[in-house]
PDB file of C-alpha atoms in Angstrom:
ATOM      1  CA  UNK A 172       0.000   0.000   0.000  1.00 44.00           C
ATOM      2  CA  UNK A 173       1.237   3.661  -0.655  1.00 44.00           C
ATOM      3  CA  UNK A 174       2.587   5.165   2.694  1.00 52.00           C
ATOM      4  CA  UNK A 175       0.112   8.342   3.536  1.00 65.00           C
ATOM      5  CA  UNK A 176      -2.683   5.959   2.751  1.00 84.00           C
ATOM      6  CA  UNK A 177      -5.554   5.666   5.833  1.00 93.00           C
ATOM      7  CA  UNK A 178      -8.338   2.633   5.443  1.00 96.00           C
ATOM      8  CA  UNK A 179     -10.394   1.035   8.594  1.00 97.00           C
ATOM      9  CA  UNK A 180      -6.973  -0.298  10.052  1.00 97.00           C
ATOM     10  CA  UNK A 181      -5.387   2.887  10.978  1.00 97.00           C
ATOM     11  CA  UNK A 182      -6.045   5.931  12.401  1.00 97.00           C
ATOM     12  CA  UNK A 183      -7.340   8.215  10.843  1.00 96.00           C
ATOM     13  CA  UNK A 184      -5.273  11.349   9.525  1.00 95.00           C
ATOM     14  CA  UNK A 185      -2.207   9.496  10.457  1.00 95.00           C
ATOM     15  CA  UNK A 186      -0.430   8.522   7.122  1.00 93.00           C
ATOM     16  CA  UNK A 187      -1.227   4.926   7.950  1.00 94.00           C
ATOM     17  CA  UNK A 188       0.088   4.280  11.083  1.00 96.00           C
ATOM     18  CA  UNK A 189      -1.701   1.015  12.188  1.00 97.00           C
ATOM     19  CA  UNK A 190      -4.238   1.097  15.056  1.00 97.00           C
ATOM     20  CA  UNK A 191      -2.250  -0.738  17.639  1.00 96.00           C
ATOM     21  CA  UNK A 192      -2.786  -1.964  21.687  1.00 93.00           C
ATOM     22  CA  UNK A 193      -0.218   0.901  22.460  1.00 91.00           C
ATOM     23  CA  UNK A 194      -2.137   3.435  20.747  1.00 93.00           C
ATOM     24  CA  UNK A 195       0.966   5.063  19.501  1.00 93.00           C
ATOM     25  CA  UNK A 196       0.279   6.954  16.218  1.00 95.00           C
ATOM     26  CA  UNK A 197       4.509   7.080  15.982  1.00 93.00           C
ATOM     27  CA  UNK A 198       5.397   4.870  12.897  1.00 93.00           C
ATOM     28  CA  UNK A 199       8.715   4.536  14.196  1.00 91.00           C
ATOM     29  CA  UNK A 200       8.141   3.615  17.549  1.00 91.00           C
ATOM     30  CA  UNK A 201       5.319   1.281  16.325  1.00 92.00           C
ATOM     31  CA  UNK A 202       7.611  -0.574  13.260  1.00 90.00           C
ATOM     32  CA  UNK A 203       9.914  -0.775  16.060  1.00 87.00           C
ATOM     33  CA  UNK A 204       7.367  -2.758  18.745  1.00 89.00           C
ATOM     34  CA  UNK A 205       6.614  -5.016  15.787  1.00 91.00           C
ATOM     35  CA  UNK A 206       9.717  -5.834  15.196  1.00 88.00           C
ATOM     36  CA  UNK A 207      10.932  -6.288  18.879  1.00 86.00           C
ATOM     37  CA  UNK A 208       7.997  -8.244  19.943  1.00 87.00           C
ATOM     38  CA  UNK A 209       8.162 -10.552  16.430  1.00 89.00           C
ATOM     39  CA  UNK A 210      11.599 -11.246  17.628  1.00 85.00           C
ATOM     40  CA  UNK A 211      10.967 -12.690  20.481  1.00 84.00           C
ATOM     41  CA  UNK A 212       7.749 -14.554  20.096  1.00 87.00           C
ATOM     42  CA  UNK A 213      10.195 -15.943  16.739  1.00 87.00           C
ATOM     43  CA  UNK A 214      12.726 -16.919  18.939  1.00 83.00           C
ATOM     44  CA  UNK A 215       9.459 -19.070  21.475  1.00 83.00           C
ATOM     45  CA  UNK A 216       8.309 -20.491  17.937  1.00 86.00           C
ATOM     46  CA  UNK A 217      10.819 -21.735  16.775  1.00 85.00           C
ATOM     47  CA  UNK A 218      10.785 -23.815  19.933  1.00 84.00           C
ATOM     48  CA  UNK A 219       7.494 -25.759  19.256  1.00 90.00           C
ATOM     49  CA  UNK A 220       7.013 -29.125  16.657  1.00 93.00           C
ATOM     50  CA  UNK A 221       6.377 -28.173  13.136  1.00 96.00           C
ATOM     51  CA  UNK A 222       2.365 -29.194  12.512  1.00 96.00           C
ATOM     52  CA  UNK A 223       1.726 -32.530  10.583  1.00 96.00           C
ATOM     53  CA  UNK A 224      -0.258 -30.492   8.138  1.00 97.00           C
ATOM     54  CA  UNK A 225       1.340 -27.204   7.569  1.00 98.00           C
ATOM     55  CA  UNK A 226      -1.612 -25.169   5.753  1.00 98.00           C
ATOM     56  CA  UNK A 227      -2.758 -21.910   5.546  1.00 98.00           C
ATOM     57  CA  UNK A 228      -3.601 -22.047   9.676  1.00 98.00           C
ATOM     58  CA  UNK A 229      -0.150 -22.730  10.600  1.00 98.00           C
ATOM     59  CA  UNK A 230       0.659 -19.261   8.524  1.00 98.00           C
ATOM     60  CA  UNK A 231      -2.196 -17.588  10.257  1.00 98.00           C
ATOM     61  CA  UNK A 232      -1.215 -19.163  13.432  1.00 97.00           C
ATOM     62  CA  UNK A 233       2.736 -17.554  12.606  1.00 97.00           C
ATOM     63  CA  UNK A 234       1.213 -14.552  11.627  1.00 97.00           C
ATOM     64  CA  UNK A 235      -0.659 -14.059  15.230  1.00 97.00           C
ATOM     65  CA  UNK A 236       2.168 -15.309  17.315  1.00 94.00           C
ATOM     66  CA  UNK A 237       4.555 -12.771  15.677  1.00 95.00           C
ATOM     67  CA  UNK A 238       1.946  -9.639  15.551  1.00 96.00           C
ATOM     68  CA  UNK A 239      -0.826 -10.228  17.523  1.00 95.00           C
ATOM     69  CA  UNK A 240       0.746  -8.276  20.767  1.00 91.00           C
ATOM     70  CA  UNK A 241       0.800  -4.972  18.891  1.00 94.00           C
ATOM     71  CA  UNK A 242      -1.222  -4.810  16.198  1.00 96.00           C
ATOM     72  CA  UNK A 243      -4.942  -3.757  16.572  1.00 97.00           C
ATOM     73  CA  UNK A 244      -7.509  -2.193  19.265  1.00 97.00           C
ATOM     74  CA  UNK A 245     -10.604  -2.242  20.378  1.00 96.00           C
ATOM     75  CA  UNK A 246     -12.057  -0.118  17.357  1.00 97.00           C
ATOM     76  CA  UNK A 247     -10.808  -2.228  14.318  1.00 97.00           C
ATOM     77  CA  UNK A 248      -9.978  -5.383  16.215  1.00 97.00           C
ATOM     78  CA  UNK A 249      -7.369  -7.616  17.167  1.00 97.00           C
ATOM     79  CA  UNK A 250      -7.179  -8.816  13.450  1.00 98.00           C
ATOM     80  CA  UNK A 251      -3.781 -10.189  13.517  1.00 98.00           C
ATOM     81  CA  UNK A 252      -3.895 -13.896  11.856  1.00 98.00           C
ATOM     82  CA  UNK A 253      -6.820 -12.837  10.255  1.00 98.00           C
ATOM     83  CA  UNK A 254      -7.473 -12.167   6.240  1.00 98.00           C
ATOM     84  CA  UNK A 255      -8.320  -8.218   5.635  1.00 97.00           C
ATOM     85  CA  UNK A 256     -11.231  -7.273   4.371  1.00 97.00           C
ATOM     86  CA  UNK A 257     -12.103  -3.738   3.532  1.00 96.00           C
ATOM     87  CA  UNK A 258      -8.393  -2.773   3.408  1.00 95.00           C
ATOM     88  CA  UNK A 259      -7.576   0.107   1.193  1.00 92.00           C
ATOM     89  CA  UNK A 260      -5.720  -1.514  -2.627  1.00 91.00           C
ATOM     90  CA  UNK A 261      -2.766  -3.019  -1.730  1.00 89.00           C
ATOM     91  CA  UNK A 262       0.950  -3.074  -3.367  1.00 85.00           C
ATOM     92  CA  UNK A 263       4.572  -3.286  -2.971  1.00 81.00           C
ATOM     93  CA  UNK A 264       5.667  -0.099  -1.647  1.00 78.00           C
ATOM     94  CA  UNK A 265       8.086   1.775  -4.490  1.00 69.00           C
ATOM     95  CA  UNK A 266       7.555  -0.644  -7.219  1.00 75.00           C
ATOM     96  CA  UNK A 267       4.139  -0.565  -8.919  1.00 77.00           C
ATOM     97  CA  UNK A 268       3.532  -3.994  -7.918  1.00 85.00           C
ATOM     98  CA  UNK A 269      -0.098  -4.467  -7.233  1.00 89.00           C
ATOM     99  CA  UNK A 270      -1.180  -7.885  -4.623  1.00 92.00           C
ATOM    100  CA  UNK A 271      -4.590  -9.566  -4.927  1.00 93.00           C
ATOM    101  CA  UNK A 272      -8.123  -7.903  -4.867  1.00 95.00           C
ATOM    102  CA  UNK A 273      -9.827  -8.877  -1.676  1.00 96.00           C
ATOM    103  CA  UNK A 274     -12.413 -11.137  -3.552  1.00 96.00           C
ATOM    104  CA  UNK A 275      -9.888 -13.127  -4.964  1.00 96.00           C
ATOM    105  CA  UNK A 276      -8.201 -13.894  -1.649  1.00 97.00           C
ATOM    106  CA  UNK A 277      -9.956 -16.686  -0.422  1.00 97.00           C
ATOM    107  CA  UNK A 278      -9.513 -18.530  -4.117  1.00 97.00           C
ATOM    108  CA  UNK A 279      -5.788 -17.945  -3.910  1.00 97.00           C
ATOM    109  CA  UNK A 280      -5.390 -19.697  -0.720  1.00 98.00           C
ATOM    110  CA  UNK A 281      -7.379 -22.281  -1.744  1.00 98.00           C
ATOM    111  CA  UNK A 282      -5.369 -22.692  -4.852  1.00 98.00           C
ATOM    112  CA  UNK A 283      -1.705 -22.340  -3.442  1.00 98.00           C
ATOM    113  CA  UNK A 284      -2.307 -24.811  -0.264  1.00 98.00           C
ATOM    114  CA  UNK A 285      -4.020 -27.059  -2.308  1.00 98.00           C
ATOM    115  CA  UNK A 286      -0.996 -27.610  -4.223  1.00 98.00           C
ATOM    116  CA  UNK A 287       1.437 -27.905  -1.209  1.00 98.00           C
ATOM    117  CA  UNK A 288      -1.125 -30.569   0.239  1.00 98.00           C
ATOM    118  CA  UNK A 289      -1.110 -32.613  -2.717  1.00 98.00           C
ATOM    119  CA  UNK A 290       3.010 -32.579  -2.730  1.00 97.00           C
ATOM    120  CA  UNK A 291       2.817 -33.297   1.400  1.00 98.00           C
ATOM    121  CA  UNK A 292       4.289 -29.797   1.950  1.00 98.00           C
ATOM    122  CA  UNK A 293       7.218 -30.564  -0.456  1.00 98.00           C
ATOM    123  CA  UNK A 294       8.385 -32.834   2.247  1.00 97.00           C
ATOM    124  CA  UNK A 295      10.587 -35.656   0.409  1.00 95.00           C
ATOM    125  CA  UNK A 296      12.097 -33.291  -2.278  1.00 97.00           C
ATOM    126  CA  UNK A 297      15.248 -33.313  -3.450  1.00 97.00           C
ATOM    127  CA  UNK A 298      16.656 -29.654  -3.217  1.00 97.00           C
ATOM    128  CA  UNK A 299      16.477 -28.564  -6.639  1.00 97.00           C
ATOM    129  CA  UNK A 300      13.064 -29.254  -6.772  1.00 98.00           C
ATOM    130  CA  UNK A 301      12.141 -28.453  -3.341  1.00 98.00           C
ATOM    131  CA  UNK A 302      13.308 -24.834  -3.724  1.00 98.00           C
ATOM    132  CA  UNK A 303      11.842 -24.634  -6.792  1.00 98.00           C
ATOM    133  CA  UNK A 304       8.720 -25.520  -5.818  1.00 98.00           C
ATOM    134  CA  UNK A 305       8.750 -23.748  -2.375  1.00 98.00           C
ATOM    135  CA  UNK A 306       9.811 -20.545  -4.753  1.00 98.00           C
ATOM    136  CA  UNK A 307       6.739 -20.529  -7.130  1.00 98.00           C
ATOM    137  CA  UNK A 308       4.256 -21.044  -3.297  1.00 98.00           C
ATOM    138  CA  UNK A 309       5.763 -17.882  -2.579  1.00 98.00           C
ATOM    139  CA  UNK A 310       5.516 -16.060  -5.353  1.00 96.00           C
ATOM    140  CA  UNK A 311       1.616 -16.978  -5.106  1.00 97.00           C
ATOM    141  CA  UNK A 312       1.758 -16.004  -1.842  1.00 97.00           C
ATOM    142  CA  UNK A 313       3.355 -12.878  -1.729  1.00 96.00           C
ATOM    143  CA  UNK A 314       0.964 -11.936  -4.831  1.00 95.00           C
ATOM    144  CA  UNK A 315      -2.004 -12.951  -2.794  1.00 97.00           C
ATOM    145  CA  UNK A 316      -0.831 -10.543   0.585  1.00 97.00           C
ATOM    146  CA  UNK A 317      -3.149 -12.062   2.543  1.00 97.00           C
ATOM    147  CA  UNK A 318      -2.505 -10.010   5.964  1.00 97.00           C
ATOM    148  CA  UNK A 319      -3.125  -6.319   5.898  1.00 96.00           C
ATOM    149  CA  UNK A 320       0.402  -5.988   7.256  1.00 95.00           C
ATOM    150  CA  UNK A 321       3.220  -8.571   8.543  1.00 94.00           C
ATOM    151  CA  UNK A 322       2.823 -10.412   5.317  1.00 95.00           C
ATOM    152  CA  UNK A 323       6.777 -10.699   4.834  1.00 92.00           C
ATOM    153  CA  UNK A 324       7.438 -11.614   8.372  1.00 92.00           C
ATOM    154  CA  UNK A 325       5.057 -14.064   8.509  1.00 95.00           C
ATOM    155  CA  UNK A 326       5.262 -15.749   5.205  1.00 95.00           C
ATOM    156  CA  UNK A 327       9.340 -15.824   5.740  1.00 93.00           C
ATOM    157  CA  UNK A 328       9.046 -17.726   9.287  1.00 93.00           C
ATOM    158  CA  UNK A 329       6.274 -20.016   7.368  1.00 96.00           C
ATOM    159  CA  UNK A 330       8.679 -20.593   4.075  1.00 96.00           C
ATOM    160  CA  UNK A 331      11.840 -21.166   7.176  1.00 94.00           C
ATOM    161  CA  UNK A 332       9.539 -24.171   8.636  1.00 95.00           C
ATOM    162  CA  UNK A 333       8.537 -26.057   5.557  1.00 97.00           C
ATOM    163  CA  UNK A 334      12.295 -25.697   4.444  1.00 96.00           C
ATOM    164  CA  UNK A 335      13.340 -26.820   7.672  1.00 94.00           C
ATOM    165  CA  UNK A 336      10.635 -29.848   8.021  1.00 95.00           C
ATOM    166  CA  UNK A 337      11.552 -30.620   4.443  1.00 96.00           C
ATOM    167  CA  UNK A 338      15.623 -30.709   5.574  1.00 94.00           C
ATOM    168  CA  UNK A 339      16.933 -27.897   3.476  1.00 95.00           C
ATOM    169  CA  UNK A 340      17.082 -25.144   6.402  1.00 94.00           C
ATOM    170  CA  UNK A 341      17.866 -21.711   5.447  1.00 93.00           C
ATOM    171  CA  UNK A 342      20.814 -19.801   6.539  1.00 91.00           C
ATOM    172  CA  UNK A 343      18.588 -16.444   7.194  1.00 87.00           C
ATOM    173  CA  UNK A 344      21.830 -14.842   8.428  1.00 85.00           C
ATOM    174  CA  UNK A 345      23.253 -14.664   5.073  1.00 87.00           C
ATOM    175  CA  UNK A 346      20.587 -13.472   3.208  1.00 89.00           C
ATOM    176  CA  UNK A 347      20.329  -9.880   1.828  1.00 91.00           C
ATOM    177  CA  UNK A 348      16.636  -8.043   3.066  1.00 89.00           C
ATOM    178  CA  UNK A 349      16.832  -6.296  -0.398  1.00 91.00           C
ATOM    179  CA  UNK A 350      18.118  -8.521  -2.668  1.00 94.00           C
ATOM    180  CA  UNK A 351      15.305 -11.324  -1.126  1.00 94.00           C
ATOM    181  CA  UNK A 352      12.849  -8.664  -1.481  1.00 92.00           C
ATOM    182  CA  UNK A 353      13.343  -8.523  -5.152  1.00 94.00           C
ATOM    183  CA  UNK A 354      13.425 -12.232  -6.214  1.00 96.00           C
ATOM    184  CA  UNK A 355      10.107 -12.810  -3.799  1.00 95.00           C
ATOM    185  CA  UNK A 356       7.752 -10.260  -5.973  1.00 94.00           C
ATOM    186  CA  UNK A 357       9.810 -11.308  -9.140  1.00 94.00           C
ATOM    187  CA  UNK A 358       8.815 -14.791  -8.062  1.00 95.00           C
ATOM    188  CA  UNK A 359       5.008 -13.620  -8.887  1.00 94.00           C
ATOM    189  CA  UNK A 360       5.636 -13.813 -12.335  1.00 93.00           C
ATOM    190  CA  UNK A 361       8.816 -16.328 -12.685  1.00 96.00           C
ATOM    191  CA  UNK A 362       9.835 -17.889  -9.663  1.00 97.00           C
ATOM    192  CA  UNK A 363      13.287 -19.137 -11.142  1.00 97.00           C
ATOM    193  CA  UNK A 364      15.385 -16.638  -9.530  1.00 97.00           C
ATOM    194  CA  UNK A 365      13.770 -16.815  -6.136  1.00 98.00           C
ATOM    195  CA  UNK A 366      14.371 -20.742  -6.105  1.00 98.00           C
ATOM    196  CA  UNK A 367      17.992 -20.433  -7.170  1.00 98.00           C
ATOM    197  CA  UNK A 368      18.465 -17.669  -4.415  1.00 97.00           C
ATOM    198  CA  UNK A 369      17.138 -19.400  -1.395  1.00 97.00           C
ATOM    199  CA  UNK A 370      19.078 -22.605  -2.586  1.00 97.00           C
ATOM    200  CA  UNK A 371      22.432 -20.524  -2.487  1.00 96.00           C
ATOM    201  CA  UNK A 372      21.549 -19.870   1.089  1.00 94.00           C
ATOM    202  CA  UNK A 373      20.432 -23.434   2.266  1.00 93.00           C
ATOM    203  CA  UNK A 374      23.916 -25.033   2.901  1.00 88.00           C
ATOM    204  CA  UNK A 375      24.469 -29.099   1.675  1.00 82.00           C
ATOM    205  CA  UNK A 376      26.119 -29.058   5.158  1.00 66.00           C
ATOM    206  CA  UNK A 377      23.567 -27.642   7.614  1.00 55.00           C
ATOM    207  CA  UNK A 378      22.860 -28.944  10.845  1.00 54.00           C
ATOM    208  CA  UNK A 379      19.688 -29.361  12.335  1.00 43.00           C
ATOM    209  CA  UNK A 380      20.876 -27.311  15.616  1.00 44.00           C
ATOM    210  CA  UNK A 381      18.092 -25.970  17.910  1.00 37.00           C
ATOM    211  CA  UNK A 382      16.790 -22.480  14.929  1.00 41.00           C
ATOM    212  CA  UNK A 383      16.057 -20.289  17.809  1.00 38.00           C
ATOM    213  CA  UNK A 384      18.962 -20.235  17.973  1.00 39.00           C
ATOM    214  CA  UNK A 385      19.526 -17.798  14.479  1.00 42.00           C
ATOM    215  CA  UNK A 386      15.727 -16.011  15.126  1.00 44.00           C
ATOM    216  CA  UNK A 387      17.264 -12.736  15.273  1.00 45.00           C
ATOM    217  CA  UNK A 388      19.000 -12.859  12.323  1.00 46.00           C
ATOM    218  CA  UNK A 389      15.385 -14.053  10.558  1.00 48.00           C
ATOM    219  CA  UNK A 390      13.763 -10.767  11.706  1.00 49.00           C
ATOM    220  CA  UNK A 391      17.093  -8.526  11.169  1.00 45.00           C
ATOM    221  CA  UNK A 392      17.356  -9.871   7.396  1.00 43.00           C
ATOM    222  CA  UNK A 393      13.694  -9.228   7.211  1.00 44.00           C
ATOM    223  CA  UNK A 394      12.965  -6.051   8.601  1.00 43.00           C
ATOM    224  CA  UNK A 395      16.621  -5.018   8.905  1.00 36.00           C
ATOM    225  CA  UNK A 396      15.788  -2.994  11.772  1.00 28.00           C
ATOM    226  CA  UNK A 397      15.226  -5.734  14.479  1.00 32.00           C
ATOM    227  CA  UNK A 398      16.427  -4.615  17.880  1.00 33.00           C
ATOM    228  CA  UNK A 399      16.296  -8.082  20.231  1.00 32.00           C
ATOM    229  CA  UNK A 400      16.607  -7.048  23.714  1.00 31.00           C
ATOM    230  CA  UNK A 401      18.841  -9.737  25.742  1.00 31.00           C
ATOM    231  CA  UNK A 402      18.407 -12.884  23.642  1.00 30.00           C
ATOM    232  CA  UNK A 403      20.546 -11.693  20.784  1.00 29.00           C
ATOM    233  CA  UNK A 404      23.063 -14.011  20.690  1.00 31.00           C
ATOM    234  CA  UNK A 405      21.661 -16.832  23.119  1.00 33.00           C
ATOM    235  CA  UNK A 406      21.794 -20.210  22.943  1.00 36.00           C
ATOM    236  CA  UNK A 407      19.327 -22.625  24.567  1.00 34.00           C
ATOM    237  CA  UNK A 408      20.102 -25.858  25.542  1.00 36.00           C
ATOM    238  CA  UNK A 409      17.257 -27.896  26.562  1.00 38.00           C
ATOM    239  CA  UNK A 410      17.905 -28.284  30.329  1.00 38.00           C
ATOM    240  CA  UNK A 411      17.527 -24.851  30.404  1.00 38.00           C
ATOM    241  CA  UNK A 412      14.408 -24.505  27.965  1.00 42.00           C
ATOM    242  CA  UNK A 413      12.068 -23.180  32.059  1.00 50.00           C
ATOM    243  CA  UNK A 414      15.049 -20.122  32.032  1.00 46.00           C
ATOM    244  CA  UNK A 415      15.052 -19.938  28.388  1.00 48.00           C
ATOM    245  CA  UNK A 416      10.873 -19.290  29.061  1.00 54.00           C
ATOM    246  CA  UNK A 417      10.929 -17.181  31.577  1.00 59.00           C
ATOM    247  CA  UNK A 418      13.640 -14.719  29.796  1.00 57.00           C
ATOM    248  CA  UNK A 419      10.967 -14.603  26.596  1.00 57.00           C
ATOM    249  CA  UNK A 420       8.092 -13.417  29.553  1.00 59.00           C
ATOM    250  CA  UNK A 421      10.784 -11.341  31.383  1.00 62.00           C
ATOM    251  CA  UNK A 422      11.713  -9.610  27.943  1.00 59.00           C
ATOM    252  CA  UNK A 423       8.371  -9.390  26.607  1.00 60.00           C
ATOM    253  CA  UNK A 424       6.888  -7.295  29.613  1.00 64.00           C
ATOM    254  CA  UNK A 425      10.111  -5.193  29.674  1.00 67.00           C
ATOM    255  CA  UNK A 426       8.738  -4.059  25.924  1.00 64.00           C
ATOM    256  CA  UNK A 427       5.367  -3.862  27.108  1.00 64.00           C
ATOM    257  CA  UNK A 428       6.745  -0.884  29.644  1.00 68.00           C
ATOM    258  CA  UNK A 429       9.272   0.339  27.606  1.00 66.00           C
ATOM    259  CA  UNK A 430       6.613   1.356  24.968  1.00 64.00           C
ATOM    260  CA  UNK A 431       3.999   2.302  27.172  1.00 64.00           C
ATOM    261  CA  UNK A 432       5.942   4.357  28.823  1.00 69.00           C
ATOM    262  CA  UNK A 433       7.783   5.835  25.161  1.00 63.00           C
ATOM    263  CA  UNK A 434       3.466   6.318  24.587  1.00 61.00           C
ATOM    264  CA  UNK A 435       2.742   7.894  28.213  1.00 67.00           C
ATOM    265  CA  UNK A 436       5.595  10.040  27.936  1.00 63.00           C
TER     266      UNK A 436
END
């Protein structure tokens, strides 16, 4: 959507600055509670068992784990998870690109998870053709912008869990935000490039060492402004997964004050 644009989501006046559960009409301090509290709730995610059936409710699922502490109020709803619906038109900010009609949404998903359930998720694949079929999902995908906002975030963490249950894991750290950016809405029309990028990042080598692990450099590649207060760098070994818990509550209220008080102040 073009920045400066208001719909039933924001506030109005604002430029389109979200309605959010800090009622901050800031986009910088909001963009920044997104990302912080994405971060973290990435970093508890990443934690729990891949589903046995990874369809579109695991993405909405993703979607509201990463989001659903900021984004929306009382007037417009806690919507996040949800599909919009009488969003203003919708497009890649900068480029011309122009994502799915509302009445065509529904269709889309049917269409695109349809396809993944008939290949079991690309589970099986060899990695040429599991990239290459994970590339042309998300180019559907990112064409179909389900979410009002949060769709990269969301559909990234979603691509980084089929890759991972599929064993290709991405190296997230290595990837360049803008140079992803551009293969993913090239991908809507030829999905080639995409494919060959993420397979450049998904190592022949990689270990299947506890992802949480690498969460902040998930939500630094994709919003390249990620600030993750105390778990940057940890590790979690699983005797320790109660402290590694109580750090994610710990840190989450901390940015519960911190931008309440940013708000208040």
């Amino acid at each position: 959507m073009s920045p400066g644009v208001d719909d039933r989501y924001t506030y109005p006046g604002s430029g389109g600055v979200l309605r959010n559960q800090f009622g901050t009409t800031d986009p910088a301090l909001l963009d920044e509670a997104m990302n912080d509290y994405a971060s973290l709730e990435w970093a508890a995610l990443l934690r729990e068992p891949i589903p046995e059936i990874p369809d579109f409710s695991y993405l909405s699922y993703i979607h509201e784990r990463l989001l659903g502490s900021v984004i929306g109020d009382e007037v417009v709803g806690l919507w996040a998870g949800q599909i919009r619906r009488n969003a203003a038109p919708m497009g890649a900010v900068g480029t011309g690109v122009v994502y799915a009609q509302e009445s065509f949404i529904q269709q889309g998903l049917d269409e695109v998870f349809g396809e993944l359930a008939r290949k079991d998720f690309l589970a099986g694949l060899e990695k040429a053709e599991f990239f290459a079929e994970l590339a042309e999902a998300w180019g559907f995908l990112t064409q179909i912008h389900p979410f009002r906002d949060g769709n990269t975030r969301a559909q990234a963490a979603y691509v980084d869990r089929l890759a991972f249950r599929a064993g290709h894991p991405i190296d997230w750290t290595s990837i360049d935000a803008t140079e992803l950016r551009a293969v993913r809405l090239r991908a809507m029309v030829a999905s080639t490039p995409l494919a060959e990028y993420l397979a450049g990042h998904a190592p022949d080598d990689a270990k299947f060492e506890p992802m949480w692990v690498h969460s902040e450099g998930l939500m630094r590649q994709l919003t390249m402004v990620v600030k993750m207060p105390d778990l940057r760098t940890s590790t979690v070994p699983t005797p320790h997964v109660d402290l590694f818990n109580g750090q994610l509550r710990d840190s989450l209220q901390s940015l519960r004050d911190r931008f309440r008080r940013h708000r208040d102040g």
